[in-house]
Tab-separated table of N, CA and C in Angstrom:
chain	number	residue	atom	x	y	z
O	1	UNK	N	11.333	-7.655	17.878
O	1	UNK	CA	12.262	-8.076	16.872
O	1	UNK	C	11.714	-8.942	15.938
O	2	UNK	N	12.228	-8.830	14.603
O	2	UNK	CA	11.250	-9.521	13.690
O	2	UNK	C	11.987	-10.886	13.474
O	3	UNK	N	11.280	-11.785	12.969
O	3	UNK	CA	11.466	-13.024	12.763
O	3	UNK	C	12.067	-13.252	11.146
O	4	UNK	N	13.205	-13.740	11.105
O	4	UNK	CA	14.088	-13.580	9.882
O	4	UNK	C	14.146	-15.096	9.075
O	5	UNK	N	14.085	-15.272	7.908
O	5	UNK	CA	14.408	-16.399	7.217
O	5	UNK	C	15.241	-16.305	5.874
O	6	UNK	N	16.369	-16.835	5.917
O	6	UNK	CA	17.165	-17.095	4.793
O	6	UNK	C	16.553	-17.919	3.680
O	7	UNK	N	16.047	-17.493	2.609
O	7	UNK	CA	15.755	-18.766	1.542
O	7	UNK	C	16.592	-18.559	0.457
O	8	UNK	N	16.933	-19.591	-0.322
O	8	UNK	CA	18.186	-19.358	-1.122
O	8	UNK	C	17.921	-20.667	-2.347
O	9	UNK	N	18.418	-20.267	-3.487
O	9	UNK	CA	18.413	-21.373	-4.487
O	9	UNK	C	19.942	-21.274	-4.927
O	10	UNK	N	20.371	-22.577	-5.026
O	10	UNK	CA	21.935	-22.659	-5.258
O	10	UNK	C	22.245	-23.788	-6.213
O	11	UNK	N	22.596	-23.538	-7.417
O	11	UNK	CA	22.924	-24.642	-8.335
O	11	UNK	C	24.107	-25.337	-8.318
O	12	UNK	N	25.102	-24.595	-7.806
O	12	UNK	CA	26.261	-25.084	-7.743
O	12	UNK	C	27.094	-25.406	-6.310
O	13	UNK	N	26.273	-24.462	-5.327
O	13	UNK	CA	26.901	-24.601	-4.053
O	13	UNK	C	27.360	-23.375	-3.723
O	14	UNK	N	27.625	-22.310	-4.501
O	14	UNK	CA	28.336	-20.925	-4.029
O	14	UNK	C	27.076	-20.292	-3.377
O	15	UNK	N	26.048	-20.039	-3.919
O	15	UNK	CA	25.030	-19.386	-3.079
O	15	UNK	C	24.892	-19.957	-1.768
O	16	UNK	N	24.720	-21.320	-1.812
O	16	UNK	CA	24.441	-22.242	-0.341
O	16	UNK	C	25.350	-21.463	0.625
O	17	UNK	N	26.776	-21.637	0.285
O	17	UNK	CA	27.806	-21.222	1.208
O	17	UNK	C	27.483	-19.867	1.787
O	18	UNK	N	27.023	-18.664	1.102
O	18	UNK	CA	26.833	-17.415	1.563
O	18	UNK	C	25.780	-17.509	2.182
O	19	UNK	N	24.565	-18.263	1.897
O	19	UNK	CA	23.222	-18.135	2.428
O	19	UNK	C	23.521	-18.661	3.784
O	20	UNK	N	24.468	-19.627	4.228
O	20	UNK	CA	24.568	-20.239	5.410
O	20	UNK	C	25.259	-19.154	6.292
O	21	UNK	N	26.199	-18.453	5.856
O	21	UNK	CA	26.723	-17.297	6.608
O	21	UNK	C	25.902	-16.107	6.911
O	22	UNK	N	24.828	-15.861	6.069
O	22	UNK	CA	24.119	-14.790	6.054
O	22	UNK	C	23.080	-15.366	7.491
O	23	UNK	N	22.626	-16.283	7.086
O	23	UNK	CA	21.590	-17.179	8.149
O	23	UNK	C	22.295	-16.795	9.575
O	24	UNK	N	23.651	-17.416	9.767
O	24	UNK	CA	24.260	-17.450	11.014
O	24	UNK	C	24.341	-15.998	11.549
O	25	UNK	N	24.844	-15.098	10.778
O	25	UNK	CA	25.218	-13.700	11.318
O	25	UNK	C	23.662	-12.991	11.730
O	26	UNK	N	22.669	-13.347	10.881
O	26	UNK	CA	21.653	-12.495	11.052
O	26	UNK	C	20.587	-13.048	11.931
O	27	UNK	N	20.963	-14.348	12.430
O	27	UNK	CA	20.214	-14.949	13.693
O	27	UNK	C	18.901	-15.508	12.822
O	28	UNK	N	18.827	-16.093	11.504
O	28	UNK	CA	17.807	-16.200	10.769
O	28	UNK	C	17.673	-17.717	10.566
O	29	UNK	N	16.644	-18.336	10.257
O	29	UNK	CA	16.383	-19.514	9.970
O	29	UNK	C	16.856	-19.841	8.414
O	30	UNK	N	17.089	-20.967	8.022
O	30	UNK	CA	17.484	-21.483	6.594
O	30	UNK	C	16.583	-22.344	6.098
O	31	UNK	N	16.265	-22.054	4.654
O	31	UNK	CA	15.404	-22.874	3.797
O	31	UNK	C	16.274	-22.855	2.465
O	32	UNK	N	16.322	-23.939	1.793
O	32	UNK	CA	16.723	-24.212	0.422
O	32	UNK	C	15.577	-24.411	-0.617
O	33	UNK	N	15.530	-23.501	-1.611
O	33	UNK	CA	14.684	-23.443	-2.667
O	33	UNK	C	15.079	-24.426	-3.571
O	34	UNK	N	14.382	-25.585	-3.612
O	34	UNK	CA	15.091	-26.643	-4.512
O	34	UNK	C	14.237	-26.821	-5.433
O	35	UNK	N	14.660	-27.146	-6.957
O	35	UNK	CA	13.859	-27.264	-7.994
O	35	UNK	C	13.363	-28.754	-8.010
O	36	UNK	N	12.439	-29.100	-8.397
O	36	UNK	CA	11.879	-30.492	-8.515
O	36	UNK	C	12.888	-31.523	-9.378
O	37	UNK	N	13.359	-31.162	-10.179
O	37	UNK	CA	14.483	-31.738	-11.049
O	37	UNK	C	15.628	-30.917	-10.971
O	38	UNK	N	16.886	-31.586	-10.447
O	38	UNK	CA	17.862	-30.624	-9.911
O	38	UNK	C	18.692	-30.370	-11.261
O	39	UNK	N	19.502	-29.243	-11.056
O	39	UNK	CA	20.215	-28.912	-12.617
O	39	UNK	C	21.561	-29.629	-12.709
O	40	UNK	N	21.554	-30.131	-13.901
O	40	UNK	CA	23.075	-30.775	-14.008
O	40	UNK	C	24.025	-29.777	-14.592
O	41	UNK	N	25.299	-30.145	-14.591
O	41	UNK	CA	26.215	-29.425	-15.194
O	41	UNK	C	25.813	-28.712	-16.724
O	42	UNK	N	25.364	-29.731	-17.501
O	42	UNK	CA	24.801	-29.469	-18.727
O	42	UNK	C	23.863	-28.468	-18.828
O	43	UNK	N	22.982	-28.504	-17.952
O	43	UNK	CA	21.819	-27.708	-17.721
O	43	UNK	C	22.095	-26.244	-17.534
O	44	UNK	N	23.276	-26.277	-16.679
O	44	UNK	CA	23.855	-24.846	-16.638
O	44	UNK	C	24.845	-24.378	-17.432
O	45	UNK	N	24.997	-24.771	-18.579
O	45	UNK	CA	25.850	-24.373	-19.545
O	45	UNK	C	25.404	-22.991	-20.485
O	46	UNK	N	25.547	-21.935	-20.011
O	46	UNK	CA	25.095	-20.623	-20.399
O	46	UNK	C	25.557	-20.247	-22.001
O	47	UNK	N	26.469	-21.155	-22.417
O	47	UNK	CA	26.873	-21.068	-23.591
O	47	UNK	C	26.089	-21.723	-24.656
O	48	UNK	N	25.505	-22.664	-24.202
O	48	UNK	CA	24.472	-23.581	-25.069
O	48	UNK	C	23.433	-22.995	-24.838
O	49	UNK	N	22.826	-22.378	-25.977
O	49	UNK	CA	21.472	-21.782	-26.267
O	49	UNK	C	20.293	-22.980	-26.024
O	50	UNK	N	20.686	-23.928	-26.081
O	50	UNK	CA	19.504	-25.085	-25.900
O	50	UNK	C	19.631	-25.745	-24.434
O	51	UNK	N	20.755	-25.288	-23.420
O	51	UNK	CA	20.677	-25.795	-22.230
O	51	UNK	C	19.445	-25.369	-21.479
O	52	UNK	N	19.243	-26.224	-20.306
O	52	UNK	CA	17.864	-26.024	-19.611
O	52	UNK	C	17.950	-24.571	-19.088
O	53	UNK	N	18.941	-23.947	-18.560
O	53	UNK	CA	18.896	-22.689	-17.844
O	53	UNK	C	18.792	-21.639	-18.913
O	54	UNK	N	19.359	-21.940	-20.268
O	54	UNK	CA	19.216	-20.965	-21.478
O	54	UNK	C	17.755	-20.904	-21.787
O	55	UNK	N	17.288	-21.981	-22.008
O	55	UNK	CA	15.693	-21.868	-22.060
O	55	UNK	C	14.890	-21.319	-21.344
O	56	UNK	N	15.197	-21.849	-20.057
O	56	UNK	CA	14.094	-21.001	-19.054
O	56	UNK	C	14.519	-19.568	-19.015
O	57	UNK	N	15.562	-18.970	-19.175
O	57	UNK	CA	15.753	-17.700	-18.844
O	57	UNK	C	15.430	-16.900	-20.124
O	58	UNK	N	15.553	-17.822	-21.345
O	58	UNK	CA	14.928	-17.130	-22.514
O	58	UNK	C	13.286	-16.668	-22.612
O	59	UNK	N	12.560	-17.254	-21.620
O	59	UNK	CA	11.335	-17.346	-21.540
O	59	UNK	C	10.839	-16.935	-20.259
O	60	UNK	N	10.505	-15.461	-20.101
O	60	UNK	CA	10.302	-14.904	-18.772
O	60	UNK	C	9.074	-15.493	-18.089
O	61	UNK	N	8.210	-16.239	-18.736
O	61	UNK	CA	7.128	-17.029	-18.244
O	61	UNK	C	7.416	-18.272	-17.705
O	62	UNK	N	8.616	-18.902	-17.773
O	62	UNK	CA	8.903	-20.170	-17.515
O	62	UNK	C	8.999	-20.128	-15.825
O	63	UNK	N	8.263	-21.125	-15.312
O	63	UNK	CA	8.379	-21.319	-14.074
O	63	UNK	C	8.840	-22.998	-13.744
O	64	UNK	N	10.207	-23.133	-13.396
O	64	UNK	CA	10.497	-24.595	-12.629
O	64	UNK	C	9.771	-24.896	-11.545
O	65	UNK	N	9.538	-26.267	-11.563
O	65	UNK	CA	8.675	-26.548	-10.495
O	65	UNK	C	9.504	-26.842	-9.143
O	66	UNK	N	8.756	-26.669	-8.099
O	66	UNK	CA	9.839	-26.716	-6.882
O	66	UNK	C	9.713	-28.148	-6.460
O	67	UNK	N	10.887	-28.519	-5.513
O	67	UNK	CA	10.799	-30.071	-4.977
O	67	UNK	C	9.424	-29.973	-3.829
O	68	UNK	N	9.219	-28.975	-3.028
O	68	UNK	CA	8.482	-29.098	-2.123
O	68	UNK	C	8.019	-27.490	-1.746
O	69	UNK	N	7.173	-27.330	-0.949
O	69	UNK	CA	6.346	-26.147	-0.487
O	69	UNK	C	6.387	-26.011	1.049
O	70	UNK	N	7.309	-26.268	1.617
O	70	UNK	CA	7.685	-26.389	2.983
O	70	UNK	C	8.123	-25.174	3.825
O	71	UNK	N	8.251	-24.182	2.911
O	71	UNK	CA	8.806	-22.751	3.609
O	71	UNK	C	7.581	-22.409	4.324
O	72	UNK	N	7.664	-21.967	5.713
O	72	UNK	CA	6.722	-21.601	6.562
O	72	UNK	C	6.774	-20.014	6.534
O	73	UNK	N	6.367	-19.315	5.212
O	73	UNK	CA	6.519	-17.848	5.010
O	73	UNK	C	5.874	-17.095	6.055
O	74	UNK	N	4.631	-17.716	6.425
O	74	UNK	CA	3.742	-16.695	7.266
O	74	UNK	C	4.059	-16.699	8.731
O	75	UNK	N	5.249	-17.573	9.035
O	75	UNK	CA	5.996	-17.272	10.510
O	75	UNK	C	7.141	-16.063	10.355
O	76	UNK	N	7.326	-15.552	9.175
O	76	UNK	CA	8.521	-14.409	9.423
O	76	UNK	C	7.959	-13.352	8.910
O	77	UNK	N	8.693	-12.121	9.560
O	77	UNK	CA	8.519	-10.935	9.007
O	77	UNK	C	9.390	-10.361	7.894
O	78	UNK	N	10.622	-10.969	7.928
O	78	UNK	CA	11.634	-10.512	6.801
O	78	UNK	C	12.209	-11.906	6.137
O	79	UNK	N	11.996	-11.762	5.138
O	79	UNK	CA	12.658	-12.887	4.158
O	79	UNK	C	13.635	-12.523	3.296
O	80	UNK	N	14.920	-12.949	3.575
O	80	UNK	CA	16.186	-12.644	2.694
O	80	UNK	C	16.293	-13.779	1.622
O	81	UNK	N	16.294	-13.353	0.315
O	81	UNK	CA	16.418	-14.452	-0.606
O	81	UNK	C	17.682	-14.163	-1.163
O	82	UNK	N	18.325	-15.461	-1.321
O	82	UNK	CA	19.500	-15.205	-2.334
O	82	UNK	C	19.509	-16.433	-3.225
O	83	UNK	N	20.345	-15.972	-4.320
O	83	UNK	CA	20.518	-16.615	-5.650
O	83	UNK	C	21.493	-16.390	-6.420
O	84	UNK	N	22.011	-17.202	-7.404
O	84	UNK	CA	23.140	-16.663	-8.307
O	84	UNK	C	22.441	-15.783	-9.473
O	85	UNK	N	23.135	-14.849	-9.995
O	85	UNK	CA	22.799	-14.213	-11.239
O	85	UNK	C	22.777	-14.893	-12.371
O	86	UNK	N	21.598	-15.026	-12.936
O	86	UNK	CA	21.597	-15.550	-14.298
O	86	UNK	C	21.058	-14.869	-15.201
O	87	UNK	N	21.926	-14.433	-16.367
O	87	UNK	CA	21.398	-13.648	-17.432
O	87	UNK	C	21.080	-12.020	-16.839
O	88	UNK	N	21.585	-11.829	-15.811
O	88	UNK	CA	21.645	-10.193	-15.285
O	88	UNK	C	20.447	-10.278	-14.509
O	89	UNK	N	19.954	-11.323	-13.851
O	89	UNK	CA	18.733	-11.179	-13.421
O	89	UNK	C	18.362	-12.521	-12.460
O	90	UNK	N	17.564	-12.670	-11.504
O	90	UNK	CA	17.358	-13.780	-10.421
O	90	UNK	C	17.026	-15.005	-11.579
O	91	UNK	N	17.352	-16.322	-11.196
O	91	UNK	CA	16.517	-17.443	-11.937
O	91	UNK	C	15.405	-17.277	-11.676
O	92	UNK	N	14.771	-17.900	-12.871
O	92	UNK	CA	12.943	-17.899	-12.903
O	92	UNK	C	12.623	-18.792	-11.651
O	93	UNK	N	13.355	-19.714	-11.063
O	93	UNK	CA	12.610	-20.270	-9.988
O	93	UNK	C	12.552	-19.515	-8.834
O	94	UNK	N	12.998	-18.365	-8.709
O	94	UNK	CA	12.779	-17.474	-7.645
O	94	UNK	C	11.516	-16.991	-7.837
O	95	UNK	N	10.921	-16.760	-9.095
O	95	UNK	CA	9.689	-16.249	-9.558
O	95	UNK	C	8.599	-17.392	-8.961
O	96	UNK	N	8.918	-18.592	-9.420
O	96	UNK	CA	8.072	-19.732	-8.852
O	96	UNK	C	7.968	-19.793	-7.378
O	97	UNK	N	9.128	-19.666	-6.604
O	97	UNK	CA	8.748	-19.376	-5.146
O	97	UNK	C	8.247	-18.119	-4.588
O	98	UNK	N	8.261	-17.279	-5.191
O	98	UNK	CA	7.552	-16.103	-4.859
O	98	UNK	C	6.058	-16.166	-5.157
O	99	UNK	N	5.669	-16.654	-6.236
O	99	UNK	CA	4.202	-17.048	-6.410
O	99	UNK	C	3.626	-18.284	-5.796
O	100	UNK	N	4.366	-18.980	-5.161
O	100	UNK	CA	4.075	-20.242	-4.495
O	100	UNK	C	3.510	-19.766	-2.970
O	101	UNK	N	3.740	-18.683	-2.263
O	101	UNK	CA	3.321	-18.258	-1.222
O	101	UNK	C	2.791	-16.793	-1.387
O	102	UNK	N	2.176	-16.500	0.075
O	102	UNK	CA	1.765	-15.232	0.352
O	102	UNK	C	2.773	-14.326	1.171
O	103	UNK	N	3.371	-13.427	0.404
O	103	UNK	CA	4.346	-12.376	0.834
O	103	UNK	C	3.809	-11.182	1.430
O	104	UNK	N	2.490	-11.162	1.374
O	104	UNK	CA	1.630	-9.668	1.577
O	104	UNK	C	2.067	-9.104	2.903
O	105	UNK	N	2.639	-7.731	2.759
O	105	UNK	CA	3.051	-7.155	4.158
O	105	UNK	C	4.742	-7.607	4.400
O	106	UNK	N	5.322	-8.351	3.599
O	106	UNK	CA	6.516	-8.987	4.280
O	106	UNK	C	7.801	-8.016	3.456
O	107	UNK	N	8.792	-8.153	4.254
O	107	UNK	CA	10.053	-7.137	3.550
O	107	UNK	C	10.877	-8.467	3.201
O	108	UNK	N	11.417	-8.053	1.805
O	108	UNK	CA	12.073	-9.148	1.185
O	108	UNK	C	13.365	-8.510	0.704
O	109	UNK	N	14.552	-8.777	1.409
O	109	UNK	CA	15.956	-8.456	0.957
O	109	UNK	C	16.643	-9.340	0.049
O	110	UNK	N	17.027	-8.991	-1.049
O	110	UNK	CA	17.891	-10.029	-2.065
O	110	UNK	C	19.180	-9.841	-1.660
O	111	UNK	N	19.936	-11.064	-1.883
O	111	UNK	CA	21.341	-11.025	-1.993
O	111	UNK	C	21.849	-12.132	-3.229
O	112	UNK	N	22.839	-12.058	-3.936
O	112	UNK	CA	23.083	-12.801	-4.985
O	112	UNK	C	24.578	-13.173	-4.957
O	113	UNK	N	25.104	-14.101	-5.877
O	113	UNK	CA	26.484	-14.489	-6.087
O	113	UNK	C	26.335	-14.362	-7.625
O	114	UNK	N	27.618	-14.172	-8.199
O	114	UNK	CA	27.683	-13.629	-9.513
O	114	UNK	C	29.107	-13.892	-10.127
O	115	UNK	N	29.065	-14.328	-11.603
O	115	UNK	CA	30.473	-14.499	-11.999
O	115	UNK	C	31.017	-13.006	-12.461
O	116	UNK	N	29.942	-11.961	-12.531
O	116	UNK	CA	30.518	-10.778	-12.933
O	116	UNK	C	29.528	-9.682	-13.077
O	117	UNK	N	28.441	-10.127	-13.068
O	117	UNK	CA	27.204	-9.145	-13.216
O	117	UNK	C	26.567	-8.711	-11.921
O	118	UNK	N	26.034	-7.680	-12.088
O	118	UNK	CA	25.417	-6.919	-10.931
O	118	UNK	C	23.824	-7.434	-10.932
O	119	UNK	N	22.965	-6.935	-10.181
O	119	UNK	CA	21.554	-7.242	-10.021
O	119	UNK	C	20.755	-7.098	-11.387
O	120	UNK	N	21.208	-5.852	-11.864
O	120	UNK	CA	20.328	-5.648	-13.256
O	120	UNK	C	19.118	-5.021	-12.851
O	121	UNK	N	17.975	-5.570	-13.484
O	121	UNK	CA	16.601	-5.311	-13.439
O	121	UNK	C	16.042	-6.356	-12.407
O	122	UNK	N	16.646	-6.998	-11.619
O	122	UNK	CA	16.192	-8.096	-10.599
O	122	UNK	C	14.886	-7.569	-9.853
O	123	UNK	N	15.162	-6.483	-9.067
O	123	UNK	CA	13.901	-6.128	-8.079
O	123	UNK	C	12.666	-5.800	-9.135
O	124	UNK	N	12.904	-5.104	-10.275
O	124	UNK	CA	11.788	-4.850	-11.101
O	124	UNK	C	11.147	-6.105	-11.609
O	125	UNK	N	11.925	-7.137	-12.041
O	125	UNK	CA	11.445	-8.277	-12.589
O	125	UNK	C	10.651	-9.129	-11.544
O	126	UNK	N	11.292	-9.117	-10.197
O	126	UNK	CA	10.733	-10.005	-9.207
O	126	UNK	C	9.025	-9.727	-8.534
O	127	UNK	N	9.168	-8.310	-8.470
O	127	UNK	CA	8.094	-7.653	-7.906
O	127	UNK	C	6.816	-7.898	-8.367
O	128	UNK	N	6.410	-8.069	-9.594
O	128	UNK	CA	5.148	-8.974	-10.007
O	128	UNK	C	4.964	-10.206	-9.785
O	129	UNK	N	5.738	-10.717	-9.093
O	129	UNK	CA	5.568	-12.264	-8.573
O	129	UNK	C	5.365	-12.102	-6.994
O	130	UNK	N	5.571	-11.033	-6.085
O	130	UNK	CA	5.251	-10.978	-4.803
O	130	UNK	C	4.542	-9.170	-4.747
O	131	UNK	N	3.573	-8.963	-5.597
O	131	UNK	CA	3.156	-7.494	-5.677
O	131	UNK	C	3.059	-6.932	-4.226
O	132	UNK	N	2.633	-7.810	-3.376
O	132	UNK	CA	1.989	-7.053	-2.033
O	132	UNK	C	3.242	-6.984	-0.981
O	133	UNK	N	4.573	-7.245	-1.257
O	133	UNK	CA	5.558	-7.377	-0.504
O	133	UNK	C	6.599	-5.984	-0.880
O	134	UNK	N	7.527	-5.715	0.060
O	134	UNK	CA	8.518	-4.749	-0.229
O	134	UNK	C	9.734	-5.761	-0.608
O	135	UNK	N	10.279	-5.395	-1.849
O	135	UNK	CA	11.404	-6.149	-2.216
O	135	UNK	C	12.598	-5.002	-2.514
O	136	UNK	N	13.713	-5.306	-1.848
O	136	UNK	CA	14.760	-4.404	-1.951
O	136	UNK	C	16.037	-4.987	-2.322
O	137	UNK	N	16.501	-4.404	-2.999
O	137	UNK	CA	18.147	-5.021	-3.511
O	137	UNK	C	19.143	-5.011	-2.366
O	138	UNK	N	19.575	-6.227	-1.826
O	138	UNK	CA	20.655	-6.037	-0.729
O	138	UNK	C	21.842	-5.990	-1.200
O	139	UNK	N	22.599	-7.092	-1.594
O	139	UNK	CA	24.215	-7.290	-1.855
O	139	UNK	C	24.573	-8.361	-2.856
O	140	UNK	N	25.423	-7.915	-3.544
O	140	UNK	CA	26.232	-9.100	-4.071
O	140	UNK	C	27.343	-9.429	-3.263
O	141	UNK	N	27.565	-10.643	-2.999
O	141	UNK	CA	28.273	-11.325	-2.006
O	141	UNK	C	29.555	-11.890	-2.573
O	142	UNK	N	29.775	-11.482	-3.916
O	142	UNK	CA	30.999	-12.023	-4.543
O	142	UNK	C	32.164	-11.566	-3.789
O	143	UNK	N	33.190	-12.648	-3.672
O	143	UNK	CA	34.425	-12.269	-3.224
O	143	UNK	C	34.692	-11.491	-1.743
O	144	UNK	N	33.583	-11.700	-1.280
O	144	UNK	CA	33.565	-11.275	0.141
O	144	UNK	C	33.886	-12.255	1.410
O	145	UNK	N	34.402	-11.594	2.105
O	145	UNK	CA	35.192	-12.789	3.371
O	145	UNK	C	33.844	-13.102	4.149
O	146	UNK	N	33.854	-14.022	5.096
O	146	UNK	CA	33.078	-14.332	5.974
O	146	UNK	C	32.522	-13.383	6.774
O	147	UNK	N	33.541	-12.565	7.403
O	147	UNK	CA	33.566	-11.362	8.219
O	147	UNK	C	32.640	-10.113	7.622
O	148	UNK	N	32.937	-9.934	6.189
O	148	UNK	CA	32.187	-8.877	5.515
O	148	UNK	C	30.984	-9.442	5.230
O	149	UNK	N	30.466	-10.635	4.929
O	149	UNK	CA	28.940	-11.132	4.903
O	149	UNK	C	28.419	-10.915	6.172
O	150	UNK	N	29.147	-11.344	7.108
O	150	UNK	CA	28.458	-11.189	8.605
O	150	UNK	C	28.265	-9.774	9.018
O	151	UNK	N	29.167	-8.901	8.562
O	151	UNK	CA	28.758	-7.367	8.957
O	151	UNK	C	27.759	-7.088	8.236
O	152	UNK	N	27.614	-7.421	6.995
O	152	UNK	CA	26.305	-7.020	6.197
O	152	UNK	C	25.008	-7.597	6.776
O	153	UNK	N	25.225	-8.830	6.975
O	153	UNK	CA	23.797	-9.685	7.475
O	153	UNK	C	23.286	-9.220	8.723
O	154	UNK	N	24.487	-8.731	9.627
O	154	UNK	CA	23.987	-8.154	10.835
O	154	UNK	C	23.177	-6.880	10.822
O	155	UNK	N	23.210	-6.121	9.647
O	155	UNK	CA	22.575	-4.857	9.208
O	155	UNK	C	20.977	-5.120	9.173
O	156	UNK	N	20.622	-6.410	8.845
O	156	UNK	CA	19.397	-6.947	8.330
O	156	UNK	C	18.518	-7.061	9.734
């Protein structure tokens, strides 16, 4: 039986709620990916091209700093990573997270929350940040009941 970790980034709490449900159903540990500087409501205003999130997502090389490096990635076989979809992909802080640890030989399964878009090119864009891991698209957990999330998580 593999040891699982649900690591998640949640700017407004939506992804956190989904991550808690996934971890509970999958029998996984939970780790929050936190930015060194928390995002404010103004930072997340995607309509403002000068907002922090807009600036970060416009520059694919941008890497927001993490609050800590406490995830014990070496202890896990499967890492389930959750995040909100920003501009049709994962936020750049997910690249920071992947580049901060050794994921060689690990299986990474993604899940996301979104206001309306899908995963887009997320797997392709994240793979260079964890080149020796297997990354696969999981599921968008939008508008899913706790039971539906649990049913999916149990397949992991």
